[in-house]
Coordinates of C-alpha atoms and ligand atoms in Angstrom, one line a residue:
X1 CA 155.8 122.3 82.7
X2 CA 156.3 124.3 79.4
X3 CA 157.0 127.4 78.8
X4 CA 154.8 130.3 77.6
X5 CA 157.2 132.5 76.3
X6 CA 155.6 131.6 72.3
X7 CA 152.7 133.2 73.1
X8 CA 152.9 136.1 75.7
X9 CA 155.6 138.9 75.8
X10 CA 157.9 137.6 72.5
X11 CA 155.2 137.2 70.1
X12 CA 152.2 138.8 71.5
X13 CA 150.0 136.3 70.2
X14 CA 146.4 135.5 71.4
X15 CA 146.6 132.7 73.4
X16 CA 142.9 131.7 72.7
X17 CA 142.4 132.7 68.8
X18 CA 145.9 132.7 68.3
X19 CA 145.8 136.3 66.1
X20 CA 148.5 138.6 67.0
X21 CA 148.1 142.2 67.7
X22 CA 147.6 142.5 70.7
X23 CA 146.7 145.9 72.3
X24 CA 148.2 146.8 75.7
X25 CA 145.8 148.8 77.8
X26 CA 146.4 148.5 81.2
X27 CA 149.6 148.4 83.8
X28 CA 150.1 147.9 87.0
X29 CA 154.1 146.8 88.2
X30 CA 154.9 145.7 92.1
X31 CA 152.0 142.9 92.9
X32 CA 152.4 140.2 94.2
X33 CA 152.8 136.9 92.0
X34 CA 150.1 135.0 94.4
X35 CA 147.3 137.0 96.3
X36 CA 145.8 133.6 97.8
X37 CA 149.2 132.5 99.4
X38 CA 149.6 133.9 103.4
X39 CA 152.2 133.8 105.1
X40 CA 153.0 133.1 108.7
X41 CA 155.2 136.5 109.4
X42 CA 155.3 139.7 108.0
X43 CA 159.0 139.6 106.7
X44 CA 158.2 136.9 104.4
X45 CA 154.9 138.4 103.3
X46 CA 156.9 141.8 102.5
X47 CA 159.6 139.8 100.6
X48 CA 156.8 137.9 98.4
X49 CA 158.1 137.4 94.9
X50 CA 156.4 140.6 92.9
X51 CA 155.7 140.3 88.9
X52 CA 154.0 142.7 86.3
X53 CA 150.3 143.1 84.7
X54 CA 150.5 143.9 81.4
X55 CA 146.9 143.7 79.8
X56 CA 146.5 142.7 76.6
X57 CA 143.2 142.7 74.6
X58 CA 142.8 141.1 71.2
X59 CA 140.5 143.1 68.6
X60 CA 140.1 139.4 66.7
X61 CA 138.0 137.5 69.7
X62 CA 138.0 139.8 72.8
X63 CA 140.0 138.1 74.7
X64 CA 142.3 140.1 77.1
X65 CA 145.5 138.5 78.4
X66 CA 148.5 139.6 81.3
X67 CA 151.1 140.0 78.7
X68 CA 153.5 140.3 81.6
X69 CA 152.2 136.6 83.0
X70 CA 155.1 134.1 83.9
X71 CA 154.5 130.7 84.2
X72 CA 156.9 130.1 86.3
X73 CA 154.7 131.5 89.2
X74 CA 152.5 129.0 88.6
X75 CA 152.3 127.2 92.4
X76 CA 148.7 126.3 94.4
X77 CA 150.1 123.4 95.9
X78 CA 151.0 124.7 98.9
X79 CA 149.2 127.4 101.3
X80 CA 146.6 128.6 98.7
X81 CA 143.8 129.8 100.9
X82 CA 141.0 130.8 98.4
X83 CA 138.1 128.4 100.1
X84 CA 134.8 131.1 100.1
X85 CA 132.3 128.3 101.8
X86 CA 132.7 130.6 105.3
X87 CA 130.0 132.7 103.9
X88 CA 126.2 132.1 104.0
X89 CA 125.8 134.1 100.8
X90 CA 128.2 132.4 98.8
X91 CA 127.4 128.8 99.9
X92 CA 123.5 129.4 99.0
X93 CA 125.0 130.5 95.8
X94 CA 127.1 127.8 94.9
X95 CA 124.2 125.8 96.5
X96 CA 121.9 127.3 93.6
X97 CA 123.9 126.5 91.0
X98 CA 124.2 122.7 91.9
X99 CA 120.3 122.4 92.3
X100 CA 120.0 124.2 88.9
X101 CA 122.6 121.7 87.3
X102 CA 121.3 118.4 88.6
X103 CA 117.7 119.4 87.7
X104 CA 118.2 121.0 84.0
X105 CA 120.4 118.0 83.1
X106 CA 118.7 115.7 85.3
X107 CA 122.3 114.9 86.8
X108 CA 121.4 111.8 88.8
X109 CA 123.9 108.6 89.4
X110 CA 126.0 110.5 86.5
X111 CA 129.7 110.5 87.1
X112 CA 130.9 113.9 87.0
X113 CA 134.5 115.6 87.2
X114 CA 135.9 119.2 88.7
X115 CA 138.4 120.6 87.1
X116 CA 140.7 123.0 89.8
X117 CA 137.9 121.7 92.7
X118 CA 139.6 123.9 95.3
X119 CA 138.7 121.7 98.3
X120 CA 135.8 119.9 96.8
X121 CA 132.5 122.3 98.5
X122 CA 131.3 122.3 95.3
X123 CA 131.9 118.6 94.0
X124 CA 130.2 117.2 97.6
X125 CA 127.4 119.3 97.1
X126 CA 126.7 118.3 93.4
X127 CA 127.4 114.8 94.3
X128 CA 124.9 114.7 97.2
X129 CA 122.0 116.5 95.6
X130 CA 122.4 114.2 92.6
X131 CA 123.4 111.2 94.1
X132 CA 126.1 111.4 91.7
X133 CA 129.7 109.9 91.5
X134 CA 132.2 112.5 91.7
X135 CA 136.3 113.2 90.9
X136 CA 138.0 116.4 91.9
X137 CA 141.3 117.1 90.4
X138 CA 143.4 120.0 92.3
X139 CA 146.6 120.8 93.2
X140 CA 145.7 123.0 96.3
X141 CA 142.9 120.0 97.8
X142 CA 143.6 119.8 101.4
X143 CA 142.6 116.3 102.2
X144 CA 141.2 117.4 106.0
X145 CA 139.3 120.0 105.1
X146 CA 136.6 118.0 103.6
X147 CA 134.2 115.4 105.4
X148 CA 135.2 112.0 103.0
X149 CA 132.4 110.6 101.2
X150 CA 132.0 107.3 99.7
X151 CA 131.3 108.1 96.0
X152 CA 134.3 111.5 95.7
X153 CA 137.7 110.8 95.1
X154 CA 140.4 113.7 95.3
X155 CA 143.8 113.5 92.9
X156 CA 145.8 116.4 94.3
X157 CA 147.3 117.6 91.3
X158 CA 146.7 119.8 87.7
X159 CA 144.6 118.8 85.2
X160 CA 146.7 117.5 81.9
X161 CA 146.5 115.5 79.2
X162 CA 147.2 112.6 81.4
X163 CA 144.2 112.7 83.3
X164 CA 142.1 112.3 79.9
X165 CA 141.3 108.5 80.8
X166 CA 138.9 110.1 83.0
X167 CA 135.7 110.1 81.3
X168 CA 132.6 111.8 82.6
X169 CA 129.0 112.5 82.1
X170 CA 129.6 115.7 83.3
X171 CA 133.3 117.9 83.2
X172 CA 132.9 121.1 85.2
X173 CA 135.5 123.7 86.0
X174 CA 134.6 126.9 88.3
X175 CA 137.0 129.9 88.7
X176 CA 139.7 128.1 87.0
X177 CA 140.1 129.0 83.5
X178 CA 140.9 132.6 84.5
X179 CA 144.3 131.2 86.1
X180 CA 145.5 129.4 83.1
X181 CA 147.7 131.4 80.3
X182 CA 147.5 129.0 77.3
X183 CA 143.6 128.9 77.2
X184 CA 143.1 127.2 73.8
X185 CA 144.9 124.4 74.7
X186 CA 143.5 123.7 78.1
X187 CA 139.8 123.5 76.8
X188 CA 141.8 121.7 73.5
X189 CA 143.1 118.8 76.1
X190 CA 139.4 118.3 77.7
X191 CA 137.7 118.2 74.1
X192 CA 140.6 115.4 73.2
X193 CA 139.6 113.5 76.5
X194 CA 136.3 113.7 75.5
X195 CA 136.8 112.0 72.0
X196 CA 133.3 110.9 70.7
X197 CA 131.5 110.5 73.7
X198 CA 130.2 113.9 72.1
X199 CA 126.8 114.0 75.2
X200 CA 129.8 115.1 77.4
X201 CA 128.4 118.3 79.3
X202 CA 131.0 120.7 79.8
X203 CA 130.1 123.5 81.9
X204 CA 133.1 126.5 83.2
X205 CA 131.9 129.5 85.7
X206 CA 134.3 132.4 85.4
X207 CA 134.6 135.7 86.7
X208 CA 132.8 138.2 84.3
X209 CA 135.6 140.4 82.4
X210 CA 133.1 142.7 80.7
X211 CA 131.5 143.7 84.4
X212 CA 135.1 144.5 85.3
X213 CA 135.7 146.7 82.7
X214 CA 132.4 148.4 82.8
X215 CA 133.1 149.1 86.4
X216 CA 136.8 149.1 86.3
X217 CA 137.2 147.0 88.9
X218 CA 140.7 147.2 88.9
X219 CA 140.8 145.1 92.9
X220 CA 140.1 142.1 90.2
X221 CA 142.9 142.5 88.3
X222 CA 145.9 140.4 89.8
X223 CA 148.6 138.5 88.6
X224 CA 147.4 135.1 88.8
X225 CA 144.5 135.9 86.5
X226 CA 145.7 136.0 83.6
X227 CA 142.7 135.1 81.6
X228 CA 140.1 137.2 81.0
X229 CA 136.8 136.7 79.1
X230 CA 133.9 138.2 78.2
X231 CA 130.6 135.8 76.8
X232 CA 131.7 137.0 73.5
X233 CA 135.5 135.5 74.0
X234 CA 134.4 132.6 76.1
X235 CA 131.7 131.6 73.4
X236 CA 134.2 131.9 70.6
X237 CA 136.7 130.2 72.5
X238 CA 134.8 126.9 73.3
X239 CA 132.8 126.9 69.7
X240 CA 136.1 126.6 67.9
X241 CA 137.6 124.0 69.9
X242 CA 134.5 121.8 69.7
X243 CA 131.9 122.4 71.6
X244 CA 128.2 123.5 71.0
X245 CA 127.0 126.2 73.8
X246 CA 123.6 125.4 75.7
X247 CA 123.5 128.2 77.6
X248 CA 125.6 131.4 78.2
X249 CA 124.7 134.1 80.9
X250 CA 125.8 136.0 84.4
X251 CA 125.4 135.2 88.1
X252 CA 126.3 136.2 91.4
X253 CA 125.2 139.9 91.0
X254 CA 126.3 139.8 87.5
X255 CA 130.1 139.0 88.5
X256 CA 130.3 135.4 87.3
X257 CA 130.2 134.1 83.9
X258 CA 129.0 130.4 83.2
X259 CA 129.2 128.5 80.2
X260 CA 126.6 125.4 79.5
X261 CA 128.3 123.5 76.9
X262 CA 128.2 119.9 75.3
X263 CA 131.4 118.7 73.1
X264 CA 130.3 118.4 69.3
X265 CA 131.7 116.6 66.7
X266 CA 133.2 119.9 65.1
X267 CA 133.9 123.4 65.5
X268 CA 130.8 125.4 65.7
X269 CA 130.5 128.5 63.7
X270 CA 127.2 129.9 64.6
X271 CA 127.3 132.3 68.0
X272 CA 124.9 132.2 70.8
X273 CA 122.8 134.9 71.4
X274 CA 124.7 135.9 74.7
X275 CA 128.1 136.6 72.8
X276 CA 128.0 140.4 72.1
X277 CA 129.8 141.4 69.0
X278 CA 133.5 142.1 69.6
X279 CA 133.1 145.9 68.9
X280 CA 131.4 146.1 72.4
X281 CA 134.6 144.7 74.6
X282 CA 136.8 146.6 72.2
X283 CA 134.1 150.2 73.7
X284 CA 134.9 149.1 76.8
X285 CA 138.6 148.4 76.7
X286 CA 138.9 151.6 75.3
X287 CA 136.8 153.3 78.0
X288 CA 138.4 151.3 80.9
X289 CA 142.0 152.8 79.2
X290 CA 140.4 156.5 79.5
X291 CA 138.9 156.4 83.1
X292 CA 141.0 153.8 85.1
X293 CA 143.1 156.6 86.3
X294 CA 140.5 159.1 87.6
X295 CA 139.3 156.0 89.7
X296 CA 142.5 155.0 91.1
X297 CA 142.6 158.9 92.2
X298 CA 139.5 158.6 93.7
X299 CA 140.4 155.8 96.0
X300 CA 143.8 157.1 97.3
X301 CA 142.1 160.4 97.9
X302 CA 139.0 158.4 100.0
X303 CA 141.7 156.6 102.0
X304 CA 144.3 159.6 102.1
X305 CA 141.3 162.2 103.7
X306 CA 140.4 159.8 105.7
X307 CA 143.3 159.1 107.0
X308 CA 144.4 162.3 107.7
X309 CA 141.5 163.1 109.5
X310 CA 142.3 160.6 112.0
X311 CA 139.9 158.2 110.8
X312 CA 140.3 154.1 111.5
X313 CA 139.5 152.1 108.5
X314 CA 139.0 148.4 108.6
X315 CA 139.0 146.2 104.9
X316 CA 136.8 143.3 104.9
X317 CA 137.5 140.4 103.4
X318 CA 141.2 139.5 102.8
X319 CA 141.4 137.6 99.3
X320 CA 142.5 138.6 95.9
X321 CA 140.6 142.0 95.5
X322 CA 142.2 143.5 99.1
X323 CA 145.6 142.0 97.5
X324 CA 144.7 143.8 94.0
X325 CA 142.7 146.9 95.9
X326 CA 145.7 147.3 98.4
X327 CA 148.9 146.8 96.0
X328 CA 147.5 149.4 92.9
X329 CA 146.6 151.8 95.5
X330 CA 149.5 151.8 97.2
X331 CA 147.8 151.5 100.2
X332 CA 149.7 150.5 103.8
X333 CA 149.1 153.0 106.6
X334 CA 146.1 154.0 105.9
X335 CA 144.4 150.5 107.2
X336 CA 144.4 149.3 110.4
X337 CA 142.4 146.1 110.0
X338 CA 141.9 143.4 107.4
X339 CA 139.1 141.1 108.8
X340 CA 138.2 137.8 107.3
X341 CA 135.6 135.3 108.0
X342 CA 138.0 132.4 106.7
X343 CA 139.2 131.1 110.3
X344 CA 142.6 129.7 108.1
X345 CA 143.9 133.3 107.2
X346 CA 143.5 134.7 110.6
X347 CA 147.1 135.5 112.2
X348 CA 148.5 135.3 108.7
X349 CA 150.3 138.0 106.6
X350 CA 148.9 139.3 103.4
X351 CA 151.4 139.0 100.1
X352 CA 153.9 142.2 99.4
X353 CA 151.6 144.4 101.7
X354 CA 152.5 142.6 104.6
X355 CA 149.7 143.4 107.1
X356 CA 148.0 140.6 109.5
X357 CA 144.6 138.9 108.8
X358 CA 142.2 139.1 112.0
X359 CA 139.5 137.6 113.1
X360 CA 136.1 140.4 112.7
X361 CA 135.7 139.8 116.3
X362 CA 138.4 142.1 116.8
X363 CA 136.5 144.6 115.4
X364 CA 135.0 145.5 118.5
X365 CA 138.1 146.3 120.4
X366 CA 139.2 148.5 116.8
X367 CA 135.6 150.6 116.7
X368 CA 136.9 151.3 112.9
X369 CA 135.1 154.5 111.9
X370 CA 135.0 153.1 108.3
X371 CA 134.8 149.9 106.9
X372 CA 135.3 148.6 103.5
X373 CA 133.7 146.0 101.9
X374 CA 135.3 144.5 99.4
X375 CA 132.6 142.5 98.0
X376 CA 129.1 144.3 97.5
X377 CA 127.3 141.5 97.3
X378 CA 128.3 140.6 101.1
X379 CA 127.3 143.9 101.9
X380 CA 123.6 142.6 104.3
X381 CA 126.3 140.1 106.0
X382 CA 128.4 142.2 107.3
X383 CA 126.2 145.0 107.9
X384 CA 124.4 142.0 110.2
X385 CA 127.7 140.8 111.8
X386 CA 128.8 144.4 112.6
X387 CA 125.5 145.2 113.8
X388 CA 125.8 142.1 116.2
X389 CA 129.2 143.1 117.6
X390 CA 127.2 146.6 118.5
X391 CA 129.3 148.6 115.9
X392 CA 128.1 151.2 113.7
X393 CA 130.7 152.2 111.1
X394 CA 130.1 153.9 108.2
X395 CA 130.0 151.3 105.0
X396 CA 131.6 151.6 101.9
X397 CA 131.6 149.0 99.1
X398 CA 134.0 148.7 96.5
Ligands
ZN1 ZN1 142.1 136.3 70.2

């Protein structure tokens, strides 16, 4: 494993253009290094290792970087619980996008490989609409936790340059970029493994960085993202290191970002449409900077009247943005339930804030005056679930 000490804190170079001057615009110290990793007792969740966000944004490509990231972090081999297929809104989503791939690129009997395939929901349903021949490369693949087919094989470890024997029709990486510092040279190593089969689709979702500045979403800043793009970044990103962009554009309520690509045999200078000039990220950066504070003020002040009028508040959903939304907050007393769907994080203990997972069921016993959602695009689901349990609470989305 190398070290990215080069290119974050001692230099403050970009790690995908590779310009320096870097601005620093937002800060957040105390979080915890890993929001997907639970653990089985509150002590240990309280004593989780704690790190820095530092963001950076570079004016040369729009790229915006944790200048505070440390590699050495870097773990999702063991106990990383970020599998999303429990919901009926994601899974139609994710079901979507595999019906719109095999179709546009009529992706039958092709071999295709996932970069970072989590635990291979995506990969098995690709594979089975398209009849296809799949590999999944992750560290965190939990061999159990999905039926074995015929035609998928799993390598439970990180993608690297020693994987590049590993030729495919189709190379697709969803929600992993964001996690990796050194940006230029993971999409770099792919383009080298590619050589000059240059028909090589390459397709990466990620989350959308320009919706989370717009709506300074600060519950999706956290320390293991330490990449985030905009189209205008991503675009430039993958035209200089090779590859010509088919397609560009949002999903999931606007919160994902998904690049259509297909390696060329040289850098590609002109941008696609869907790349907004960098003066636009550069407005936003500077607006997120201005107004991040009177939001985090809003949100203690929600929780803090609330609170102090006796009111029990329940979170829903118990992955990164609780982590994020919890830890900048400061937020501990003032919630008395985190609910999941995810049946694996119930009895578990959530990273630095150190509260228990439970089961929504439990809801009913709780009769949680408020609860917040922190998804809004799951909003219908829960209202349905909650309605089912015969509660009532009053709703808030983040
Ligand atoms: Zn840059």
């Amino acid at each position: 494993m190398t070290s990215n000490k080069d290119i974050n804190l001692n230099s403050g170079k970009c790690p995908s253009c590779g310009s320096t001057g870097l601005k620093s615009f937002y800060k957040v110290d105390s979080v915890p290094v890993h929001s997907c990793v639970l653990k089985d007792s509150q002590a240990e969740a309280l004593g989780f290792p704690e790190g820095s966000i530092d963001l950076g944004f570079c004016p040369a490509c729009g790229f915006i970087t944790n200048m505070a990231y440390d590699i050495k972090h870097r773990d999702y081999s063991t106990g990383y619980e970020d599998q999303q297929s429990f919901s009926s809104t994601f899974n139609a989503f994710a079901r979507g996008l595999a019906e719109k791939w095999v179709k546009k690129y009529e992706l039958r009997d092709k071999k295709i490989i996932e970069i970072g395939c989590g635990k291979g929901d995506f990969l098995r349903l690709i594979c089975e609409i398209g009849d296809n021949h799949c590999i999944g490369i992750d560290p965190a693949f939990v061999e159990d936790r999905v039926e074995s087919a015929e035609n998928i094989v799993f390598i439970k470890d990180y993608y690297s340059e020693k994987y590049s024997y590993l030729k495919g029709d189709m190379i697709c990486c969803r929600h992993t970029l964001e996690h990796i510092d050194r940006t230029a040279e993971f999409i770099r190593t792919i383009r080298k493994s590619i050589g000059d089969k240059t028909d090589t689709l390459v397709f990466f979702e990620i989350p959308d960085a320009m919706r989370v500045l717009k709506e300074q979403a600060f519950w999706d800043i956290y320390y293991e993202h330490c990449s985030y793009f905009t189209p205008e970044s991503l675009g430039r990103l993958f035209r200089a290191e090779g590859f010509e962009i088919l397609d560009l554009y949002t999903e999931f309520d606007d919160q994902y970002l998904i690049i259509e690509t297909k390696a060329s045999p040289e850098p590609v200078d002109k941008p696609h449409p869907a790349e907004e000039p960098s003066s636009e990220t550069e407005k936003q950066v500077l607006k997120f900077e201005e107004d991040i504070k009177s939001r985090l003020d809003y949100w203690r002040g929600f929780f803090n009247t609330a609170f102090g009028q006796g009111k029990k508040i329940a979170i829903w959903g118990s992955g990164s943005k609780c982590v994020a939304f919890m830890t900048t907050l400061g937020l501990k007393d003032q919630v008395g339930a985190i609910v999941d769907i995810n049946p694996h994080r119930h009895a578990k203990f959530i990273p630095s804030v150190g509260k228990e997972i439970v089961d929504p069921q439990m809801l009913k016993d709780y009769h949680p005056d408020i609860v917040v959602i922190m998804n809004p695009i799951y909003r219908n689901e829960i209202a349905g679930d909650l309605k089912a349990m015969g509660l009532d609470p009053e709703l808030t989305a983040v």
